[in-house]
Structures are given as structure tokens and as C-alpha cells.
Coordinates of N, CA and C in Angstrom, one line a residue:
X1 N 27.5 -51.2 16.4 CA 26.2 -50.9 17.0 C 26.4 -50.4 18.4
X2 N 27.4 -50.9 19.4 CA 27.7 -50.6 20.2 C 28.3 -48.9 20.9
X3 N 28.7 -49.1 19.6 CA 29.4 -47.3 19.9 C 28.2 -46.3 19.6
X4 N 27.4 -46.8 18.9 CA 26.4 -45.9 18.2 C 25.9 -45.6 19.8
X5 N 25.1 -46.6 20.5 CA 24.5 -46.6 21.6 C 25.6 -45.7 22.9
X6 N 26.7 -45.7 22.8 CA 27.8 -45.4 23.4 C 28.0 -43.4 23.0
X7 N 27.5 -43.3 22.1 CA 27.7 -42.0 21.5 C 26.6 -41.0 21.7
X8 N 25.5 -41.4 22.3 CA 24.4 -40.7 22.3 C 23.9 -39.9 21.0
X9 N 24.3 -40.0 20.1 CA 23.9 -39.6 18.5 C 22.4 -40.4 18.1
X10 N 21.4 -40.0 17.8 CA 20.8 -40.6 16.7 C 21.2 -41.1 15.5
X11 N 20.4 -42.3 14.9 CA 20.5 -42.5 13.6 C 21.0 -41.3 12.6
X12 N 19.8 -40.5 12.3 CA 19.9 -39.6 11.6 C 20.9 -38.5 11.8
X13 N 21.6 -38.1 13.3 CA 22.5 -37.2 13.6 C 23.9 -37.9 13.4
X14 N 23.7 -39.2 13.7 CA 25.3 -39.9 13.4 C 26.1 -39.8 12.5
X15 N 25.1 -39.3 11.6 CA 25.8 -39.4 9.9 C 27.1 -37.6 9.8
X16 N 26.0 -36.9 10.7 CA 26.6 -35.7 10.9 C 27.6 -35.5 12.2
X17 N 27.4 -36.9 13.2 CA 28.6 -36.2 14.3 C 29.6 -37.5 14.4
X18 N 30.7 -37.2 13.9 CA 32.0 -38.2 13.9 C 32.0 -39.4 15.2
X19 N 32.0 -40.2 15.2 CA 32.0 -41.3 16.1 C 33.1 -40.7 17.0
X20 N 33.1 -41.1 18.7 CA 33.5 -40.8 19.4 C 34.3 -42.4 20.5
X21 N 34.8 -42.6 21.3 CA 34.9 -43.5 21.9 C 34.7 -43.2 23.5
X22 N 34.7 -42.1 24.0 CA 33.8 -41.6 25.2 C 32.7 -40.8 24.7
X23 N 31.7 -41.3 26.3 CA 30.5 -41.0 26.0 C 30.2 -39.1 26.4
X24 N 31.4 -38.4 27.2 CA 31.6 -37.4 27.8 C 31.9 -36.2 26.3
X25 N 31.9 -37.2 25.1 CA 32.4 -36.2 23.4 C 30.8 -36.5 23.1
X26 N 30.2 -37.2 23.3 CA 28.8 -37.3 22.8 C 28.2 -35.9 22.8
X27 N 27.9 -35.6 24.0 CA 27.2 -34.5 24.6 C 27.7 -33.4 23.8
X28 N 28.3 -32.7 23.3 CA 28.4 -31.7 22.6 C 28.2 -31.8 21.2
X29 N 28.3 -33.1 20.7 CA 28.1 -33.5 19.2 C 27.1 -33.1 19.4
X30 N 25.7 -33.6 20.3 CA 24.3 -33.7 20.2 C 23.9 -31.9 20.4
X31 N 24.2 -31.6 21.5 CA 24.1 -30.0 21.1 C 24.5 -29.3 19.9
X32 N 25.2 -29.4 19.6 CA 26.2 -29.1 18.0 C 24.7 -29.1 16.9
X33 N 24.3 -30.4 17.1 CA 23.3 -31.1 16.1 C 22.4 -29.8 16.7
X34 N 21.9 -30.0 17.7 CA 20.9 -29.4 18.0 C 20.9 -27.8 17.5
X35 N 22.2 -27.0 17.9 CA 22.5 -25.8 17.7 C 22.4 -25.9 15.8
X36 N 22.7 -26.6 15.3 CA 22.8 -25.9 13.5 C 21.3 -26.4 13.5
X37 N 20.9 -27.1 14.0 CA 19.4 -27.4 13.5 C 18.4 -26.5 13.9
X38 N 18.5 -25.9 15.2 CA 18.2 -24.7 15.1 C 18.5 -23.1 14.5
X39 N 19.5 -23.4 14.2 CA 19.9 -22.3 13.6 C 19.4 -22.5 12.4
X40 N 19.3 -23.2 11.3 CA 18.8 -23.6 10.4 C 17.1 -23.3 10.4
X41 N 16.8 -23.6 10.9 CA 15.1 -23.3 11.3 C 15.0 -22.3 11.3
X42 N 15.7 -21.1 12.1 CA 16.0 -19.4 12.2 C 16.1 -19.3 11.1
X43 N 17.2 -19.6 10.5 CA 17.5 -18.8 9.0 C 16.7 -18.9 8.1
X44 N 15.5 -20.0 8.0 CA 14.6 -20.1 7.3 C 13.4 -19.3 7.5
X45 N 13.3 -19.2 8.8 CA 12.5 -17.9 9.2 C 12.9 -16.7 8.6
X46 N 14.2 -16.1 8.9 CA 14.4 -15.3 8.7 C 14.3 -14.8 7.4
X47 N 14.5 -15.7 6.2 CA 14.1 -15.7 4.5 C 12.8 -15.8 4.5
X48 N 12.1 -16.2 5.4 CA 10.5 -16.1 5.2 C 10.3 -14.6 5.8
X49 N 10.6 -14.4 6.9 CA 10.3 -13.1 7.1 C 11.1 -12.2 5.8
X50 N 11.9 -12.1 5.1 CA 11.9 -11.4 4.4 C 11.6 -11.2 3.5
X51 N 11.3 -12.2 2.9 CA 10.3 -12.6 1.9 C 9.3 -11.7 1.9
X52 N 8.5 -11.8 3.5 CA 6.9 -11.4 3.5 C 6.8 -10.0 3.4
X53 N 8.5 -9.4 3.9 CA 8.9 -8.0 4.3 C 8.7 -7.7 2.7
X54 N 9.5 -8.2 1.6 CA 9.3 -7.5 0.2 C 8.4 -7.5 -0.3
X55 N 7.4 -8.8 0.3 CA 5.8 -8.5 -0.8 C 4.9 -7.1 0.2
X56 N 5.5 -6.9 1.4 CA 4.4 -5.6 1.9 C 4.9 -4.3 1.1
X57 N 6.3 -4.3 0.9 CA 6.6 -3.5 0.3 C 6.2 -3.0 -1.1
X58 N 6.0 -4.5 -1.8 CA 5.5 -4.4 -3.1 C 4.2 -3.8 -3.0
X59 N 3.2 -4.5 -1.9 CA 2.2 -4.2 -2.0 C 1.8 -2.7 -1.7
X60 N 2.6 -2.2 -0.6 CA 2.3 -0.6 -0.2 C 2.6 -0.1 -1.3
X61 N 3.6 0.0 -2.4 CA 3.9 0.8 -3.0 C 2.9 0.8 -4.1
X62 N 1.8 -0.6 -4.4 CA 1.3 -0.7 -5.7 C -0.2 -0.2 -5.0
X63 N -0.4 0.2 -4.1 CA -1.4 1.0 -2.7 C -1.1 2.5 -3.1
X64 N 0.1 3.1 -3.0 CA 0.9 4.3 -3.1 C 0.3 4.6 -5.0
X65 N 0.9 4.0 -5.6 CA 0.3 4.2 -7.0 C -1.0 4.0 -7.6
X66 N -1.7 3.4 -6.7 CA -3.4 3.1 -7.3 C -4.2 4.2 -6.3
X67 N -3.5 5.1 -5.2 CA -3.6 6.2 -4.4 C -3.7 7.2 -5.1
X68 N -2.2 7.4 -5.9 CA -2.1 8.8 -7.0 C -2.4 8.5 -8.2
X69 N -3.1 7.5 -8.4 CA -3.7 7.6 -10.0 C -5.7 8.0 -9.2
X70 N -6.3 7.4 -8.5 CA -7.2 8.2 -8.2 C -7.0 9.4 -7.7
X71 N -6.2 9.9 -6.9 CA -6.2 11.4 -6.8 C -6.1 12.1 -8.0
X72 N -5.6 11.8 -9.1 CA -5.3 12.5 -10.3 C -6.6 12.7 -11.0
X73 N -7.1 11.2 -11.1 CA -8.6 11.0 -11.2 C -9.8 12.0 -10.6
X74 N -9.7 12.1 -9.4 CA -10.8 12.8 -9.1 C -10.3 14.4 -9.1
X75 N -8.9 14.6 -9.1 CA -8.8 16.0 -9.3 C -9.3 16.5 -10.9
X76 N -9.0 15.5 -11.6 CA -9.7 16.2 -13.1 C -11.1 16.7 -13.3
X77 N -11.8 15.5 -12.5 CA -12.9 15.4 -12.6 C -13.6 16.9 -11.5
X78 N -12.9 17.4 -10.3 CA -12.9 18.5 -9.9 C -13.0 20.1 -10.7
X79 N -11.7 19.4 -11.3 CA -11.1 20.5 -12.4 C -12.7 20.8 -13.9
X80 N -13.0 20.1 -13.7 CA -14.3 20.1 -14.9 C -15.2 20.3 -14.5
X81 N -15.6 20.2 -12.9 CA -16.9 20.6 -12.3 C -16.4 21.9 -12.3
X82 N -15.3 22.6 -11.5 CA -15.3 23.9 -11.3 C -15.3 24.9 -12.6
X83 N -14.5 24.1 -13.8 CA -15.1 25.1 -15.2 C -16.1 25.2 -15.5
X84 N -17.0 24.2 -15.1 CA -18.5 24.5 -15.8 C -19.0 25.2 -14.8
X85 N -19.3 25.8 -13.6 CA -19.5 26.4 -12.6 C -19.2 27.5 -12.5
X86 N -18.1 27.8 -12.7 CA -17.6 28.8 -13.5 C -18.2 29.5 -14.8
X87 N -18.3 29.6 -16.0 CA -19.0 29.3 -17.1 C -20.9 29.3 -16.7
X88 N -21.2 28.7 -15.5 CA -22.6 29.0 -15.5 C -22.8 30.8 -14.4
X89 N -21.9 30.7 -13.8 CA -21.7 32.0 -12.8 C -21.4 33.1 -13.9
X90 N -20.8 33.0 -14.9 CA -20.3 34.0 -16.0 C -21.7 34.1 -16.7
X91 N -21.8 33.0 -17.2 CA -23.6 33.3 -17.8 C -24.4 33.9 -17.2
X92 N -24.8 33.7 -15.8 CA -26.0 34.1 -14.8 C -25.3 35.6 -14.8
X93 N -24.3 36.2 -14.7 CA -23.9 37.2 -14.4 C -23.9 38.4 -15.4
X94 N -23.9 37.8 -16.8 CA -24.2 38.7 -18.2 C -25.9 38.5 -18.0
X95 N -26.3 37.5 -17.6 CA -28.0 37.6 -18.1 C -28.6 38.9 -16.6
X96 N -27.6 38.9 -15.6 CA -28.2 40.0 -14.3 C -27.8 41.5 -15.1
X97 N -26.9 41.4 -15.7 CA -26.6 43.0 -16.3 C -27.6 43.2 -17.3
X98 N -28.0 42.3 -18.2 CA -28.9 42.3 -19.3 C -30.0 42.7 -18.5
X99 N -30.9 42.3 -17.5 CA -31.7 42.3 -16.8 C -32.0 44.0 -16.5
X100 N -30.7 44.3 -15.9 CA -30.4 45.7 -14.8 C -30.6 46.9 -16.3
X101 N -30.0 45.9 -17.3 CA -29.8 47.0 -18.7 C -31.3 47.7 -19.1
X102 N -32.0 46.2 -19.2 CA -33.2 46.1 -19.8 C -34.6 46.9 -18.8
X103 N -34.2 47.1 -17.5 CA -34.8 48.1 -16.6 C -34.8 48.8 -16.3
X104 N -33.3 49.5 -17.0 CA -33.3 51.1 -16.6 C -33.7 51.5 -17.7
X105 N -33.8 51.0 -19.1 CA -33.8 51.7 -20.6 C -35.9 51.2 -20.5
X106 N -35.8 50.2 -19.5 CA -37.4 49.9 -20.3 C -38.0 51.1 -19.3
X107 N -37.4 51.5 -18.5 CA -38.5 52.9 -17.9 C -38.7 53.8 -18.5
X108 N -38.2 54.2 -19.5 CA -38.5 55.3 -20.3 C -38.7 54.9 -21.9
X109 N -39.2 53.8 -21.5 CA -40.2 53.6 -22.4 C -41.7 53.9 -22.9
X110 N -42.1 54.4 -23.4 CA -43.6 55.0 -23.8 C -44.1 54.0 -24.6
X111 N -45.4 53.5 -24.3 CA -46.0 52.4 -24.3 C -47.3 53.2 -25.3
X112 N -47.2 54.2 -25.5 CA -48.6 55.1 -26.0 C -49.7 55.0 -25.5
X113 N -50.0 54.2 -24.6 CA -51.4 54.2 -23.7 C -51.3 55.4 -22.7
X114 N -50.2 56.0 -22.2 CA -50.4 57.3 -21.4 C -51.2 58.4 -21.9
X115 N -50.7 58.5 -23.6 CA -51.6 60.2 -24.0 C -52.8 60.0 -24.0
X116 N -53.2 59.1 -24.0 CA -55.1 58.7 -24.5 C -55.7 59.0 -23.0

């Protein structure tokens, strides 16, 4: 019990820094401890940050695909407005000739109320 007290180690770090018989070997044990335990803590971060790094990834990419399936989407839906708009401008455009047809041929039309 005495060395323990003598070593500057904690209970719990003891198990991890070899018993010493000066107190001047303590001091580095206990940084030692301190240094992987910190490092340890980092590197757990660092798997968390990566972690969170591959779900953005996941996520932008399933953002990137739910992007180009609506663009596809409303380009069809574009593509169907402009045929039928088309198709009504082709219609209006035979009924304006019919129109222009039907006014030059109806002028010389004789209605028989003129001779009387």
C-alpha cells in the first residue's frame, strides 16, 4: 500500500503503470496514463466524426437522387404541357385559314336578294 501511495498512480491507472520504487518514475507513468487516455478519447472522436462524415454523404447523395428524379418528373410533365399547346396553336391556326378561306370565297357569294 505504501508504494502505491509512493507511485503517484491511481487505483485504476496502477493496473496500467508498472510499480516503480522512486517517486521521480511516477510522473511520467501518470502523463503516459493521461496521454493514451487522451488519445483514446480523440480517436473516438475522430470515428464519430467519421461516422457523421459518411451519413452526410449518404444523405447528400440520397438529396442528389430525390433532386433528379423530380427534375425528370417535372420535365415530363413540361414536355406534355408543351405538346398540347402545341396541338392547340396547330388547331387555332387551321381554324384562322378556314376562317380567311371562308371570307374570301363567301364574298362572292350571291345570296339572291340583290336582283329583286
Amino acid at each position: 500500500g505504501r508504494e502505491r501511495m509512493e507511485s503517484g498512480c491511481s487505483q485504476t491507472s496502477q493496473t496500467a503503470c508498472p510499480p516503480s520504487p522512486s517517486s521521480a518514475a511516477s510522473v511520467p507513468c501518470t502523463e503516459d496514463s493521461q496521454r493514451e487516455s487522451g488519445e483514446e478519447a480523440l480517436d473516438r472522436a475522430a470515428t464519430g466524426l467519421e461516422s457523421l462524415l459518411r451519413q452526410a454523404e449518404v444523405v447528400r447523395s440520397e438529396v442528389a437522387a430525390t433532386e433528379r428524379l423530380v427534375q425528370a418528373r417535372l420535365a415530363s410533365s413540361r414536355n406534355r404541357m408543351l405538346t398540347a399547346m402545341v396541338g392547340f396553336c396547330a388547331s387555332a391556326t387551321w381554324v384562322a385559314c378556314a376562317q380567311v378561306a371562308a371570307t374570301m370565297l363567301g364574298q362572292n357569294i350571291h345570296s339572291g336578294l340583290e336582283a329583286e
